[in-house]
Amino acid sequence: MSQDTSSESHSLHLLNPPLPFDMKLRMQQTTENDGSVQRIQNTARTKFAQREKSYTEAFGDRQTDVKTLAGQIKQHTLDHLDQYLEQFIQSATKSGMKVHLARDAAQARKICLNIAQSHGCKCCIKSKSMVTEEIQLLSALESGGIETYETDLGEFIVQLDGDAPSHIVTPVIHKDRESIARTFRQKLGAETTSDPEDLTEVARQYLRNVYRKADLGISGANFLVADTGTIVLCTNEGNGRFVTEVPPVHIVVAGIEKVIPRINDLSLLLKLLARSSTGQPLTVYTSLINGPTQHGDPVSTHEINVILLDNGRSNLLPAPTRSLLRCIRCGACLNACPVFRHAGGGHAYGSVYSGPIGSAITPLMRGVSNYSDLPKASSLCGSCHQVCPVNINLPQQLINLRQEAVTQQIPSRLESLIYRLFALCLRYPFLYRATSYFNKLFTRLGGISTGAHDQFSNRKWVKHAPWLFRHWTTCRDLPTPTSKNFQHWWILRNRGSSS
Amino acid sequence: MRISGYHHCESIPHGQHGFHKQHRSSIDLRIALFITCLADNYFPRSGIAVVKILEYLGHEVIFPRIQTCCGQPMYNNGYRKEACQLARRMIKLFRDCEIVTTPSGSCASLVHDAYPQLFTEGTQDHEAAVGLAKNTYEFVSLLKDVLDVDLTQLGARWEGIATYHYSCHLRHIISQADVERLLNNIEGLEYRQIESADQCCGFGGTFSLHYPDLSGSMVREKVRNIAETGAETLICHDNGCTMNIAGACRRQNVAIRIISPSELFAESLGLLERGAEL
Ligand code: SF4
């Protein structure tokens, strides 16, 4: 479906902002909107709780073991990625699929367009896939004269609105039912209430007609199985099946990290994927596609093309960051992340991959200096690491990226100077004591006393701190040191006991 | 008479940080205190409490006076070289100490998790870092895992309604349930759990300065949840969180007394006078 150009550029801008990306500026826009922060909070929290419950039910106190194992399977694959990719290509080719390699987004778009044009495709349906968002595939097809339709309900709404997904699993986490109903009324001329069932029905009716005329199906893949050449697709709405089975041509776009060694590894990963995303034991539909249907079948997909996409992923292959490629895009770390929830969801991250995993991979894929705001946007609380089904130590990765930023001299001179001076003071006890003393002296100047008499708890509170600390006092008071510090107490006491 | 809460020595946890099981003949330990820069200057009372409790239990506390900071601000913000220098300093300072304890979970976890990986494996520095990591205990985990303290047996008593903020950096050190068990062993203490208790308070060191709006929104939520418990006292398990939460409570006019677990324990054992305000 064609969008007007202004809304299309809006959605492109959301996921591909001007660089270097300014997260604070973006957050002003994402958090100003009518209660979307609260909605995101609620939905993400619910999903977080559902995940917790289903994990406990399924794995009990062996959760860590399960995650470690899953992490090891993915890590092993990545350690031998060339080998498994080759194996996948061989197996898939043997079962009649065509496999293409794309170095970057432009190349992937071109391959897609060529396939579509060589078959004379006019109408493309697509199931939910973040990687196609990453390479802005649909707008490329549209400009090639092909009509495109999202078939996942969330993505359908996003497309109608000229919006962009704000969560890798729940693309419309930022929208409320009323605004969706409004969109349906305006854009589809449908008479509908904001009842979820009504809304689903409107989309379903609309898409039914589209499915009939579609001649190209595009999907992503959750896993690519090397030993059998199987493409695994997990969906909840059944649209994935239409996309992969109805049109004569099917294109799968998948990142190179999606490969797993054996079909036997699938059971564990599937169990973890659905539970991590939504708390379901399995997604409603799990399709294992083993090649195009044979001639003679009444309904048949004659051709399956798999595009294996790099697009910056191999930047992550060096040992320190390799573990990031284990990600199975379950979205659990997004739901668990307080920053994601308070920042107004995925749009705050300026990339299709948001939340902690987005903060860790986007800078690596698109340049540390372009996205240096993201690694800083974390309190390092570690709940992402705790929930990650493949055990990625995301806080550590964010710290590593901060290190990389320092190495590349991205922080301001002033900032670096302050840290280095501070570190210097901490290396010498007399400087440390002098710093402590002056800190106490100056901060207490502007403070209001609490009136405690005990000199080890007597502190003051500052309402408006100057300079670097002014940001602290935008939302809370700043405590000052107490009149006497611990070192004083220790000295006094020892003096007392020796006399 | 000295009362010791140290019953036997089999209970040092295995695994997580590679702690060794240790066997001791003597029940009186020499325990080195790493006060941390924040507690030293901002929350001395939490350190005083640590000393009083350990001495009450019959152990000797040593305090190397030339200690400063573990380097967490540098490490977390990417200043690895500076963090390394400070780590080296810490390692040297506490080299001969069998047990090092600190009232801060985040500083303890820095020593546990970051110190070893700051140095190349196989080097002496690395070995020493691993050694310090093994010997360093956050104070509450020391009480629970090493000293095996039974507060009920010690007659801990503390009247009042209290709630507890579990700090994120304790994840690999001690579970919330474990701390809650300790709190429930104090007679007279009515414990109320905070809604979404394991959620970050939004401090995150310099995160609170880089993203004041985000951090502010997180801490406001925390303060709301704390206020809803109706507790008079908040046991806050990290000094960074305390700065943040206490500041926000003041700004939001939520009157609540905030103390560290060590202060609570010391008060409940009659080692510290109750009533000092934060
Ligand atoms: S990093 Fe882990 S938790 Fe986050 S989306 Fe990927 S697999 Fe899921």
Tab-separated table of C-alpha atoms and ligand atoms in Angstrom, chain A residues 168 326-334 357 384 387-390 392 394, ligand 1:
chain	number	residue	atom	x	y	z
A	168	ILE	CA	11.159	-5.742	17.946
A	326	ARG	CA	23.819	-14.815	19.665
A	327	CYS	CA	20.742	-12.630	20.013
A	328	ILE	CA	17.549	-14.351	18.910
A	329	ARG	CA	15.567	-11.088	18.963
A	330	CYS	CA	13.171	-12.235	21.640
A	331	GLY	CA	12.690	-8.741	23.018
A	332	ALA	CA	12.958	-9.831	26.648
A	333	CYS	CA	15.740	-7.370	27.369
A	334	LEU	CA	13.605	-4.534	26.019
A	357	ILE	CA	20.522	-5.042	22.589
A	384	CYS	CA	18.764	-7.361	30.525
A	387	VAL	CA	16.538	-12.236	31.255
A	388	CYS	CA	18.534	-12.903	28.107
A	389	PRO	CA	17.834	-16.464	26.924
A	390	VAL	CA	21.237	-16.750	25.289
A	392	ILE	CA	24.511	-12.122	26.592
A	394	LEU	CA	24.764	-6.712	27.795
C	1	SF4	S1	19.813	-9.684	23.633
C	1	SF4	FE1	18.971	-11.510	24.588
C	1	SF4	S2	17.122	-10.755	25.614
C	1	SF4	FE2	17.711	-9.166	24.162
C	1	SF4	S3	16.525	-9.623	22.331
C	1	SF4	FE3	18.500	-10.632	22.111
C	1	SF4	S4	18.182	-12.681	22.864
C	1	SF4	FE4	16.473	-11.481	23.603
